[in-house]
Short mmCIF file of C-alpha atoms and ligand atoms in Angstrom, two decimals:
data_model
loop_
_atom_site.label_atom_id
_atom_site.label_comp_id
_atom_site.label_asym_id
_atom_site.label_seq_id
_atom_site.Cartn_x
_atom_site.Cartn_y
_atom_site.Cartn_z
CA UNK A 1 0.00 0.00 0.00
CA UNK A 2 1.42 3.35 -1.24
CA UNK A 3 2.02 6.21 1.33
CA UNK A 4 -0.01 9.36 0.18
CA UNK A 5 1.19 12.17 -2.08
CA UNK A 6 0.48 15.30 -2.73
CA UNK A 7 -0.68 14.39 -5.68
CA UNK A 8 -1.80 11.36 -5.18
CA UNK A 9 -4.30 13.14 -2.18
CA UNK A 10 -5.30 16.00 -4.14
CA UNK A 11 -6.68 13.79 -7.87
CA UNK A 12 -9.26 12.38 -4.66
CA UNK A 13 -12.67 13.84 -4.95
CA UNK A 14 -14.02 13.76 -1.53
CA UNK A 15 -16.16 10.41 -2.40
CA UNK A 16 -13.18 8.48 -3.58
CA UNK A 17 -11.75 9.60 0.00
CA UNK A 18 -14.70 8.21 1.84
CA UNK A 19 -14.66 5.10 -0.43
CA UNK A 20 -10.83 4.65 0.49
CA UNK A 21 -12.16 4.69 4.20
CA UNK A 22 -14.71 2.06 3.37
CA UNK A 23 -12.71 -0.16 1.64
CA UNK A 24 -10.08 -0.19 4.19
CA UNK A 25 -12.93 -1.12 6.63
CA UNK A 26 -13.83 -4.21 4.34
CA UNK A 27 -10.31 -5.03 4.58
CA UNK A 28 -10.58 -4.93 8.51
CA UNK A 29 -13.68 -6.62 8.43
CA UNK A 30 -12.35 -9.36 6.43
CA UNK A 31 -8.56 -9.76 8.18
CA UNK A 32 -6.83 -8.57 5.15
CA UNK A 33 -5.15 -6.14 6.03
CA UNK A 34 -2.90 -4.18 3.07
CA UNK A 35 0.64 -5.12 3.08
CA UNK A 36 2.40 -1.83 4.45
CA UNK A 37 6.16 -0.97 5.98
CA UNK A 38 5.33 1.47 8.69
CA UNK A 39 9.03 2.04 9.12
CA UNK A 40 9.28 2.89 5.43
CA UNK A 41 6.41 5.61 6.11
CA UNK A 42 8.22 7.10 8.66
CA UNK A 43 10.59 7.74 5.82
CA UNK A 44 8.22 9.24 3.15
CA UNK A 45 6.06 11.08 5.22
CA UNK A 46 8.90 12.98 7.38
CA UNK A 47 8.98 16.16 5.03
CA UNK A 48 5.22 16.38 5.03
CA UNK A 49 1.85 14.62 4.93
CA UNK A 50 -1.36 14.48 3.12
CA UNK A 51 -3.85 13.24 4.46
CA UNK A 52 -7.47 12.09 2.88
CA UNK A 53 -9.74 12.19 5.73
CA UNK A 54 -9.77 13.39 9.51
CA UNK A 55 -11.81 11.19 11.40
CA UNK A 56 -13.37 12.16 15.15
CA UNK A 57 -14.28 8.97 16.92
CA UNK A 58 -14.48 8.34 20.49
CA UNK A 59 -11.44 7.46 22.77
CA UNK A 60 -12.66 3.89 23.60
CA UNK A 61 -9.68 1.26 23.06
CA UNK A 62 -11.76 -0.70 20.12
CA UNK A 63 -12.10 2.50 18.13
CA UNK A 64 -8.71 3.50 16.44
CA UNK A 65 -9.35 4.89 13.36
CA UNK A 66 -6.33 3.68 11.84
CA UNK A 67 -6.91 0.28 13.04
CA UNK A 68 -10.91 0.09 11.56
CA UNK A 69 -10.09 1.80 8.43
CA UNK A 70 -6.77 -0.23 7.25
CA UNK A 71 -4.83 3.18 6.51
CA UNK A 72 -1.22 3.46 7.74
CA UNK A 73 1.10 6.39 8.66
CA UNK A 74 0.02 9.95 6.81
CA UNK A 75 -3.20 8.25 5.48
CA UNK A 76 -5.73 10.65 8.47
CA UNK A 77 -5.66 13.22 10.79
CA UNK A 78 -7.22 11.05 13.90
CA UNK A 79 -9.49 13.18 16.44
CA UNK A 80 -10.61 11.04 19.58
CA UNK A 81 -12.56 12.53 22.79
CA UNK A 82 -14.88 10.19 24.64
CA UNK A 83 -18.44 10.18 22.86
CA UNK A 84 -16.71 11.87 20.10
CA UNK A 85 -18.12 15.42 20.80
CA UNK A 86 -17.15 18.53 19.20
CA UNK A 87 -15.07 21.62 21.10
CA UNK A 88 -13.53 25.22 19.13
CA UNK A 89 -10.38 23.24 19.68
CA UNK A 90 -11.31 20.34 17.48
CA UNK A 91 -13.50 22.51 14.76
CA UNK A 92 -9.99 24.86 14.80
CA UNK A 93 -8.01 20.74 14.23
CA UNK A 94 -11.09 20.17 11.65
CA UNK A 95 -10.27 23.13 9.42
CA UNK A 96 -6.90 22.95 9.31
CA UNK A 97 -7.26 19.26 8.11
CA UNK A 98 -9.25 20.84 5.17
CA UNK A 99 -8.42 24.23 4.65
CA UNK A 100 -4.87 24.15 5.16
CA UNK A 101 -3.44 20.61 5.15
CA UNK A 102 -5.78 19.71 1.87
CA UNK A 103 -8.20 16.67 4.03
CA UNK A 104 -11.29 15.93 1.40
CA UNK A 105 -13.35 14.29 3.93
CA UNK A 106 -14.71 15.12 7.75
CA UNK A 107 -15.66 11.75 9.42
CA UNK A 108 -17.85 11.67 12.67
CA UNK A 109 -17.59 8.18 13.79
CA UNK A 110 -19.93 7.42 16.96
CA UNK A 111 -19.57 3.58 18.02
CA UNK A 112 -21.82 1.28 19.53
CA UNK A 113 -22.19 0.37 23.24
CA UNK A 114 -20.15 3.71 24.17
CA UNK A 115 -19.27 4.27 27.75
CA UNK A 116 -19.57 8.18 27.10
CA UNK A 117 -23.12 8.11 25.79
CA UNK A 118 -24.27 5.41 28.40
CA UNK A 119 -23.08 8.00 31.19
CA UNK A 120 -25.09 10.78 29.40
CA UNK A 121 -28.41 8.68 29.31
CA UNK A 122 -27.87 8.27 32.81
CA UNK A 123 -26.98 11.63 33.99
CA UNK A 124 -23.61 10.62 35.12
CA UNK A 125 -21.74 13.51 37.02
CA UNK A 126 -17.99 13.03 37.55
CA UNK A 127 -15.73 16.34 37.93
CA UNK A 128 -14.86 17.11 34.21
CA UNK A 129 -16.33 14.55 32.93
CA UNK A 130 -19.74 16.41 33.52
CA UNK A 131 -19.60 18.99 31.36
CA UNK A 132 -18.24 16.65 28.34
CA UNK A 133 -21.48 14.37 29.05
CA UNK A 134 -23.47 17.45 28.68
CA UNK A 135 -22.93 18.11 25.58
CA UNK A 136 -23.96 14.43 24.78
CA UNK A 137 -27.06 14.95 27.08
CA UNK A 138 -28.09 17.57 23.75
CA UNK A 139 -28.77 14.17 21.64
CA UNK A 140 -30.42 12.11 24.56
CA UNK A 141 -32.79 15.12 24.61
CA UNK A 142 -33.20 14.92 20.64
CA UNK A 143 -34.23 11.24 21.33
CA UNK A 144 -38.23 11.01 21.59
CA UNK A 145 -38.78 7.65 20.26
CA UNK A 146 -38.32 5.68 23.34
CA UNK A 147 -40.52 5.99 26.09
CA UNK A 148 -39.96 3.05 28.46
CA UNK A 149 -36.59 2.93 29.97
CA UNK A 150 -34.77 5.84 28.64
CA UNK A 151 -31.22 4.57 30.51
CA UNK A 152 -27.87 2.79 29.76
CA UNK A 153 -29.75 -0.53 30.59
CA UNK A 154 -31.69 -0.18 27.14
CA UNK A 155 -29.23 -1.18 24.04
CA UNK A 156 -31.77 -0.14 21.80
CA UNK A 157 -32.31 3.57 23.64
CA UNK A 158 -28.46 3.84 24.30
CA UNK A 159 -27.74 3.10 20.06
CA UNK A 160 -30.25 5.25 19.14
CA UNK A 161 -29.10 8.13 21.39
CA UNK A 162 -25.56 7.41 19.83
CA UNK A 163 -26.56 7.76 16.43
CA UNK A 164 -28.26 11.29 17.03
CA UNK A 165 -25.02 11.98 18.75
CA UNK A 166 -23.43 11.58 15.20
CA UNK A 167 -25.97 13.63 13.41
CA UNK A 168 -25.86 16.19 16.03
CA UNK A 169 -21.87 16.70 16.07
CA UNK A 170 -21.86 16.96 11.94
CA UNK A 171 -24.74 19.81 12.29
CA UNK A 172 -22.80 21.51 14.60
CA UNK A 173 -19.10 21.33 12.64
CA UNK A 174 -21.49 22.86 9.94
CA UNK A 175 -23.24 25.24 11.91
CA UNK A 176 -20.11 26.67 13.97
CA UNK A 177 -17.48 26.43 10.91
CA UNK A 178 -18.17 29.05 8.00
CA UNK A 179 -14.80 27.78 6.65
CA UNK A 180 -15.42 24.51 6.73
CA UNK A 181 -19.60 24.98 5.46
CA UNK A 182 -18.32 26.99 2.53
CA UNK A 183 -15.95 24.12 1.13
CA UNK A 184 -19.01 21.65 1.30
CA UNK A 185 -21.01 23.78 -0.56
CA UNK A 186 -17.99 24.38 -2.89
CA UNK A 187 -17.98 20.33 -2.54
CA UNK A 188 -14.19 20.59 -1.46
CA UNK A 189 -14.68 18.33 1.35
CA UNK A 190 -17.31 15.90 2.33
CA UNK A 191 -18.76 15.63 6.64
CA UNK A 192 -20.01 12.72 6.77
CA UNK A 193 -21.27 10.51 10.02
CA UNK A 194 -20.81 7.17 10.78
CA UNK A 195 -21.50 4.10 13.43
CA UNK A 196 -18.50 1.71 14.51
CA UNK A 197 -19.97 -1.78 15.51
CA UNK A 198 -17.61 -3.32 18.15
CA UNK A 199 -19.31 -6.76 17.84
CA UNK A 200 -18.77 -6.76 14.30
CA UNK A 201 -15.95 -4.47 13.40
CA UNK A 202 -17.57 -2.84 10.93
CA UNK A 203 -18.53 0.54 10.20
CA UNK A 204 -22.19 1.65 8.56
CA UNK A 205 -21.56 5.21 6.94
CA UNK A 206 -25.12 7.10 7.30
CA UNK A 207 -24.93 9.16 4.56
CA UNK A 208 -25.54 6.58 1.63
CA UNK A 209 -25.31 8.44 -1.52
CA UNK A 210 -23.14 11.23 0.04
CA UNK A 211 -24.85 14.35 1.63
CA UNK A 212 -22.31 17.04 0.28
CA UNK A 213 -24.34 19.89 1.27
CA UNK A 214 -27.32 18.44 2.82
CA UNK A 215 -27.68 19.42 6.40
ZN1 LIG B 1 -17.22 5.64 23.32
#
């Protein structure tokens, strides 16, 4: 597996990037893993990198990006935070991904049977960690479906929260980013949102035929 160019990076239309991501998840899926010489990356990535995607998934052990996507050293910027959530620090990492270091694609990868969003269905308060589940609480609110047990002790209430969790972050990196909403609409870069199945290893993109634009 070749390490990215310039060139190589920039003849990717944001699509091809996602469907890099997704093949390199089949790949994972399927233990077969591309042949690649980290130690060789190291090499002809230390004047520079181009990356295709960033990816913001959560900081739970099972969800390295690298790892679930097959891509090796320069291949993504990697954002984790625990229920992958958004901050100005992370929007600021976001569009310099795309605006300055040339990403195509934004993923926001939410993952299933996540500690983070568990705590927020169950109001969880714990120092710092407080104020992070807050801003999952937004998407636990947004959930209106379920009206039995609305806790971490319902899968189904817990994987649906999770998924608005998704949808909510990628309205938000549109909402709060002007830079980063004006190169979708230019169709520069793709934000897509995505669930990572720890059972399977396998990740469902939401956005079948490619939002570009779409809220
Ligand atoms: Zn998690």
């Amino acid at each position: 597996m070749r390490t990215l160019t310039r060139e190589t990076r920039d003849a990717l239309t944001p699509q091809m990037a996602i469907d890099v991501l997704r093949r390199g998840n089949e790949r994972f899926v399927n233990n077969l893993k591309a042949n690649r010489n980290l130690l060789q990356q190291v090499n002809e990535t230390s004047e520079g990198q181009h990356p295709l995607a960033i990816v913001l998934s959560c900081i739970d052990s099972r969800t390295s990006a690298e790892l679930i996507f097959d891509q090796g050293l320069g291949d993504i910027f990697s954002v984790r935070i625990a229920g992958n959530v958004l901050n100005d620090d992370i929007l600021g990492s976001m569009e310099f991904a795309c605006k300055v270091a040339g990403a195509k694609a934004i993923v926001v990868l939410g993952h299933s049977r996540c500690g983070a969003v568990k705590g927020a269905c169950d109001g969880v308060q714990l120092g710092n960690l407080t104020g992070l589940l807050a801003k999952i609480a937004d998407a636990v609110a947004l959930e209106t479906e379920t009206v039995g047990d609305r806790t971490a002790a319902n899968p189904a209430f817990v994987a649906r929260v999770a998924e608005l969790n998704v949808m909510l972050v990628k309205r938000q990196i549109m909402e709060r980013s002007p830079t980063l909403a004006a190169m979708v609409e230019a169709s520069e870069i793709a934000v897509l949102g995505g669930m990572y199945d720890v059972e399977s290893g396998a990740v469902e993109f939401y956005d079948a035929q490619m939002l570009i634009g779409a809220a």
